[in-house]
């Protein structure tokens, strides 16, 4: 009997204790991996991935995997508290692996992930939003040819299913191809935006480059690439990136303003070095003992 994996819909119930006090009794249904949106602590999600349907377990959740040093005033959980859950996995619907999904299912998955990512982003939950946007590009990434090798030892029924999926790929409509491409562009572009919010310039730059590999004139990606360079204080690169924005949109005042800002930063960085340059003197020299 299998255990649920990320993306599975799980129905669970628990009683949560701290020391000898019952603090919460709850039943909840949620998507594994998105428990934060339903107030499910990370330790519970980790435990569920090891449980079987209808299993009940006592789960000790340490503070970092529960409510951390802040606690939860609404549940009377003090900061730094380790908790004990009597947890039951009532039921679950297993999530499909990428290779088990048809292209239509992948598009539906990506559209749902995009919607959830947007919700997380609006709530300021940038790390959760990033995970959703990353799942879009992961599931819509074109598959390589190595799948045939992986299926070489499978039984005839599996081979028939794989043949059906291969046939579907061959008959994919131009509209579906374009939809998948646009979802990938949105996925990478929004990953860049999340990385910027998290002050991660390097990964923001990578996400921008991935976007531009699909859409070379994507204004958002071109602009965010400049912002990524700013975070890393690569002022010269940032200037060049913002100039590329102006090559596509000459009236983009935001890019023009960022160029001025970066030039000022670059000049202020160089100025102290010029003032601090050693000069020759005819006077006596100091010796280092």
Short mmCIF file of C-alpha atoms in Angstrom, two decimals:
data_model
loop_
_atom_site.label_atom_id
_atom_site.label_comp_id
_atom_site.label_asym_id
_atom_site.label_seq_id
_atom_site.Cartn_x
_atom_site.Cartn_y
_atom_site.Cartn_z
CA UNK A 1 0.00 0.00 0.00
CA UNK A 2 1.41 3.37 -1.05
CA UNK A 3 1.81 6.64 0.83
CA UNK A 4 0.69 10.04 -0.49
CA UNK A 5 3.19 12.26 -2.25
CA UNK A 6 3.26 15.99 -2.99
CA UNK A 7 0.19 17.01 -4.95
CA UNK A 8 -2.03 14.31 -3.45
CA UNK A 9 -5.35 15.35 -1.92
CA UNK A 10 -5.39 14.10 1.68
CA UNK A 11 -8.11 13.96 4.32
CA UNK A 12 -6.68 13.94 7.85
CA UNK A 13 -7.71 14.42 11.46
CA UNK A 14 -5.65 15.10 14.56
CA UNK A 15 -5.53 16.03 18.19
CA UNK A 16 -2.62 18.32 19.00
CA UNK A 17 -1.10 18.52 22.48
CA UNK A 18 1.51 20.59 24.26
CA UNK A 19 2.68 19.01 27.51
CA UNK A 20 -0.58 17.66 29.01
CA UNK A 21 -2.95 20.10 27.34
CA UNK A 22 -5.12 19.42 24.29
CA UNK A 23 -4.78 22.53 22.13
CA UNK A 24 -6.56 21.56 18.94
CA UNK A 25 -8.79 18.84 17.48
CA UNK A 26 -9.29 19.19 13.76
CA UNK A 27 -10.31 17.48 10.51
CA UNK A 28 -9.03 18.97 7.26
CA UNK A 29 -8.74 18.14 3.56
CA UNK A 30 -5.90 19.72 1.60
CA UNK A 31 -3.31 19.22 -1.14
CA UNK A 32 -0.09 17.77 0.24
CA UNK A 33 2.63 20.35 -0.23
CA UNK A 34 0.19 23.23 0.19
CA UNK A 35 -0.59 22.65 3.85
CA UNK A 36 0.60 26.10 4.87
CA UNK A 37 -2.45 27.62 3.18
CA UNK A 38 -4.66 25.53 5.48
CA UNK A 39 -2.64 26.09 8.64
CA UNK A 40 -0.96 22.68 8.52
CA UNK A 41 2.56 22.73 9.98
CA UNK A 42 5.50 21.29 7.97
CA UNK A 43 6.06 18.41 10.42
CA UNK A 44 2.59 17.04 9.73
CA UNK A 45 3.12 17.12 5.96
CA UNK A 46 6.40 15.24 6.34
CA UNK A 47 4.73 12.60 8.53
CA UNK A 48 1.84 12.08 6.08
CA UNK A 49 4.27 11.16 3.30
CA UNK A 50 5.25 8.07 5.37
CA UNK A 51 1.73 7.01 6.38
CA UNK A 52 -0.77 4.60 4.83
CA UNK A 53 -4.49 5.05 4.31
CA UNK A 54 -6.49 4.76 7.59
CA UNK A 55 -3.28 4.70 9.65
CA UNK A 56 -3.11 6.49 13.00
CA UNK A 57 0.22 7.55 14.44
CA UNK A 58 1.61 9.58 17.30
CA UNK A 59 3.81 12.27 15.75
CA UNK A 60 6.29 14.35 17.75
CA UNK A 61 6.81 17.65 15.99
CA UNK A 62 9.69 19.81 17.16
CA UNK A 63 9.36 23.58 17.24
CA UNK A 64 11.14 24.36 13.91
CA UNK A 65 8.64 22.08 12.12
CA UNK A 66 5.65 23.43 14.07
CA UNK A 67 5.12 27.10 14.95
CA UNK A 68 8.76 28.05 15.56
CA UNK A 69 9.92 30.61 18.08
CA UNK A 70 6.84 32.77 17.44
CA UNK A 71 4.19 30.21 18.42
CA UNK A 72 0.49 30.68 17.68
CA UNK A 73 -1.51 32.87 20.03
CA UNK A 74 -4.83 31.72 18.58
CA UNK A 75 -4.08 28.10 19.49
CA UNK A 76 -2.28 28.99 22.73
CA UNK A 77 0.94 27.48 21.37
CA UNK A 78 3.90 29.19 23.08
CA UNK A 79 7.02 30.11 21.15
CA UNK A 80 9.57 27.31 20.89
CA UNK A 81 7.03 24.61 21.79
CA UNK A 82 7.45 20.97 20.72
CA UNK A 83 4.06 19.42 19.97
CA UNK A 84 2.54 15.93 19.96
CA UNK A 85 -0.10 14.99 17.38
CA UNK A 86 -2.37 11.97 17.34
CA UNK A 87 -2.65 11.96 13.55
CA UNK A 88 -4.92 9.89 11.29
CA UNK A 89 -4.67 9.74 7.51
CA UNK A 90 -8.35 9.15 6.76
CA UNK A 91 -8.06 8.96 2.99
CA UNK A 92 -6.10 10.33 0.04
CA UNK A 93 -6.20 10.63 -3.73
CA UNK A 94 -2.75 9.93 -5.11
CA UNK A 95 -1.18 12.56 -7.36
CA UNK A 96 0.01 11.43 -10.75
CA UNK A 97 3.64 11.51 -11.76
CA UNK A 98 4.52 13.75 -14.68
CA UNK A 99 5.01 10.82 -17.05
CA UNK A 100 1.56 9.46 -16.16
CA UNK A 101 -0.21 12.64 -17.25
CA UNK A 102 -1.54 13.49 -20.69
CA UNK A 103 -0.71 16.88 -22.18
CA UNK A 104 -4.25 18.03 -21.42
CA UNK A 105 -3.83 17.04 -17.77
CA UNK A 106 -0.49 18.83 -17.62
CA UNK A 107 -2.09 22.04 -18.90
CA UNK A 108 -4.89 21.76 -16.33
CA UNK A 109 -2.30 21.15 -13.60
CA UNK A 110 -0.22 24.15 -14.72
CA UNK A 111 -3.23 26.48 -14.87
CA UNK A 112 -4.25 25.47 -11.35
CA UNK A 113 -0.67 25.91 -10.10
CA UNK A 114 -0.52 29.37 -11.68
CA UNK A 115 -3.78 30.36 -9.98
CA UNK A 116 -2.56 29.13 -6.59
CA UNK A 117 0.83 30.78 -7.07
CA UNK A 118 -0.85 34.10 -7.79
CA UNK A 119 -2.88 33.76 -4.60
CA UNK A 120 0.20 33.01 -2.52
CA UNK A 121 2.07 35.93 -4.10
CA UNK A 122 -0.74 38.37 -3.30
CA UNK A 123 -0.62 37.19 0.30
CA UNK A 124 3.12 37.82 0.46
CA UNK A 125 3.92 34.09 0.67
CA UNK A 126 6.70 34.30 -1.92
CA UNK A 127 8.38 30.96 -1.19
CA UNK A 128 5.07 29.09 -1.57
CA UNK A 129 4.30 31.03 -4.75
CA UNK A 130 7.74 30.16 -6.11
CA UNK A 131 7.14 26.45 -5.55
CA UNK A 132 3.91 26.65 -7.55
CA UNK A 133 5.53 28.53 -10.43
CA UNK A 134 8.40 26.04 -10.47
CA UNK A 135 5.94 23.15 -10.74
CA UNK A 136 4.52 24.74 -13.91
CA UNK A 137 7.81 24.66 -15.76
CA UNK A 138 8.72 21.25 -14.32
CA UNK A 139 5.56 19.61 -15.62
CA UNK A 140 5.49 21.40 -18.98
CA UNK A 141 9.19 20.95 -19.77
CA UNK A 142 9.46 18.98 -23.03
CA UNK A 143 10.34 15.38 -22.31
CA UNK A 144 13.57 13.89 -23.62
CA UNK A 145 13.99 10.70 -25.57
CA UNK A 146 15.17 8.74 -22.54
CA UNK A 147 11.61 7.71 -21.65
CA UNK A 148 11.76 4.94 -24.25
CA UNK A 149 14.76 3.42 -22.49
CA UNK A 150 13.03 3.62 -19.12
CA UNK A 151 10.03 1.76 -20.51
CA UNK A 152 12.01 -0.97 -22.28
CA UNK A 153 11.44 -3.53 -19.54
CA UNK A 154 7.80 -2.66 -18.83
CA UNK A 155 4.94 -5.03 -19.59
CA UNK A 156 2.76 -4.87 -22.70
CA UNK A 157 -0.02 -2.93 -20.98
CA UNK A 158 2.39 -0.19 -19.90
CA UNK A 159 3.83 -0.05 -23.41
CA UNK A 160 0.35 0.34 -24.87
CA UNK A 161 -0.34 3.25 -22.51
CA UNK A 162 2.95 4.87 -23.42
CA UNK A 163 2.14 4.44 -27.11
CA UNK A 164 -1.17 6.24 -26.56
CA UNK A 165 0.65 9.15 -24.90
CA UNK A 166 3.20 9.28 -27.73
CA UNK A 167 0.37 9.39 -30.25
CA UNK A 168 -1.25 12.25 -28.32
CA UNK A 169 2.00 14.22 -28.49
CA UNK A 170 2.13 13.72 -32.25
CA UNK A 171 -1.43 15.02 -32.65
CA UNK A 172 -1.00 17.99 -30.31
CA UNK A 173 -2.75 21.02 -31.82
CA UNK A 174 -0.94 24.30 -32.49
CA UNK A 175 -3.32 25.92 -29.98
CA UNK A 176 -2.28 23.49 -27.25
CA UNK A 177 1.40 23.92 -28.12
CA UNK A 178 1.01 27.69 -27.78
CA UNK A 179 -0.91 27.41 -24.51
CA UNK A 180 1.83 25.23 -23.02
CA UNK A 181 4.49 27.66 -24.20
CA UNK A 182 2.69 30.66 -22.69
CA UNK A 183 2.27 28.85 -19.38
CA UNK A 184 6.01 28.07 -19.34
CA UNK A 185 6.80 31.73 -20.07
CA UNK A 186 4.51 32.83 -17.24
CA UNK A 187 6.03 30.21 -14.94
CA UNK A 188 9.61 31.35 -15.50
CA UNK A 189 8.72 35.05 -15.45
CA UNK A 190 6.86 34.73 -12.16
CA UNK A 191 9.71 32.67 -10.70
CA UNK A 192 11.95 35.64 -11.44
CA UNK A 193 9.52 37.96 -9.67
CA UNK A 194 9.46 35.73 -6.58
CA UNK A 195 13.26 35.53 -6.51
CA UNK A 196 13.40 39.33 -6.68
CA UNK A 197 11.04 39.59 -3.71
CA UNK A 198 13.29 37.14 -1.86
CA UNK A 199 16.38 39.22 -2.80
CA UNK A 200 17.90 36.32 -4.75
CA UNK A 201 19.48 38.05 -7.72
CA UNK A 202 21.31 35.04 -9.13
CA UNK A 203 18.26 32.79 -9.42
CA UNK A 204 16.12 35.70 -10.60
CA UNK A 205 18.60 36.18 -13.45
CA UNK A 206 18.44 32.47 -14.34
CA UNK A 207 14.65 32.57 -14.44
CA UNK A 208 14.74 35.64 -16.68
CA UNK A 209 17.13 33.92 -19.09
CA UNK A 210 14.79 30.91 -19.24
CA UNK A 211 11.90 33.23 -20.05
CA UNK A 212 13.87 34.98 -22.78
CA UNK A 213 14.87 31.67 -24.35
CA UNK A 214 11.16 31.21 -25.09
CA UNK A 215 10.27 34.86 -25.73
CA UNK A 216 13.36 37.00 -26.53
CA UNK A 217 11.45 40.30 -26.40
CA UNK A 218 9.51 39.68 -23.21
CA UNK A 219 9.53 43.12 -21.57
CA UNK A 220 8.91 41.85 -18.05
CA UNK A 221 11.82 39.41 -18.24
CA UNK A 222 14.14 42.01 -19.79
CA UNK A 223 13.30 44.49 -17.04
CA UNK A 224 13.52 41.95 -14.23
CA UNK A 225 16.92 40.85 -15.51
CA UNK A 226 18.11 44.40 -14.84
CA UNK A 227 16.56 44.30 -11.39
CA UNK A 228 18.33 41.01 -10.69
CA UNK A 229 21.67 42.59 -11.58
CA UNK A 230 20.87 45.50 -9.25
CA UNK A 231 20.33 43.11 -6.33
CA UNK A 232 23.77 41.64 -7.03
CA UNK A 233 25.15 45.20 -7.40
CA UNK A 234 26.36 44.42 -10.91
CA UNK A 235 25.70 47.99 -11.98
CA UNK A 236 27.35 47.79 -15.41
CA UNK A 237 25.38 44.65 -16.32
CA UNK A 238 22.19 46.24 -15.02
CA UNK A 239 22.71 49.25 -17.27
CA UNK A 240 23.17 47.03 -20.31
CA UNK A 241 20.09 44.97 -19.43
CA UNK A 242 17.92 48.08 -19.05
CA UNK A 243 19.26 49.37 -22.36
CA UNK A 244 17.93 46.18 -23.96
CA UNK A 245 14.51 47.07 -22.55
CA UNK A 246 14.72 50.42 -24.35
CA UNK A 247 15.68 48.66 -27.59
CA UNK A 248 12.33 46.87 -27.47
CA UNK A 249 10.33 49.72 -25.92
CA UNK A 250 12.02 53.09 -26.43
CA UNK A 251 9.38 54.89 -24.32
CA UNK A 252 9.88 52.76 -21.24
CA UNK A 253 10.52 55.47 -18.65
CA UNK A 254 11.07 52.97 -15.83
CA UNK A 255 14.06 51.47 -17.65
CA UNK A 256 15.44 54.96 -18.34
CA UNK A 257 15.15 55.86 -14.66
CA UNK A 258 16.89 52.65 -13.60
CA UNK A 259 19.78 53.39 -15.97
CA UNK A 260 20.26 56.78 -14.29
CA UNK A 261 20.10 55.18 -10.87
CA UNK A 262 22.67 52.50 -11.78
CA UNK A 263 25.02 55.07 -13.33
CA UNK A 264 24.89 57.09 -10.11
CA UNK A 265 25.66 53.96 -8.11
CA UNK A 266 28.53 53.10 -10.44
CA UNK A 267 29.97 56.62 -10.20
CA UNK A 268 29.68 56.70 -6.42
CA UNK A 269 31.50 53.37 -6.26
CA UNK A 270 34.35 54.60 -8.46
CA UNK A 271 34.72 58.05 -6.87
CA UNK A 272 36.19 56.96 -3.51
CA UNK A 273 38.72 54.80 -5.30
CA UNK A 274 39.86 57.80 -7.35
CA UNK A 275 40.13 59.97 -4.25
CA UNK A 276 42.01 57.25 -2.38
CA UNK A 277 44.59 56.62 -5.10
CA UNK A 278 48.13 56.95 -3.61
CA UNK A 279 50.19 59.89 -4.87
CA UNK A 280 53.96 60.31 -5.13
CA UNK A 281 55.64 62.49 -2.52
CA UNK A 282 59.12 63.96 -2.27
CA UNK A 283 59.01 63.75 1.52
CA UNK A 284 60.28 60.96 3.70
CA UNK A 285 58.66 57.54 3.37
CA UNK A 286 57.30 55.55 6.23
CA UNK A 287 58.67 52.13 6.90
CA UNK A 288 56.65 49.22 8.20
CA UNK A 289 58.49 47.75 11.19
#
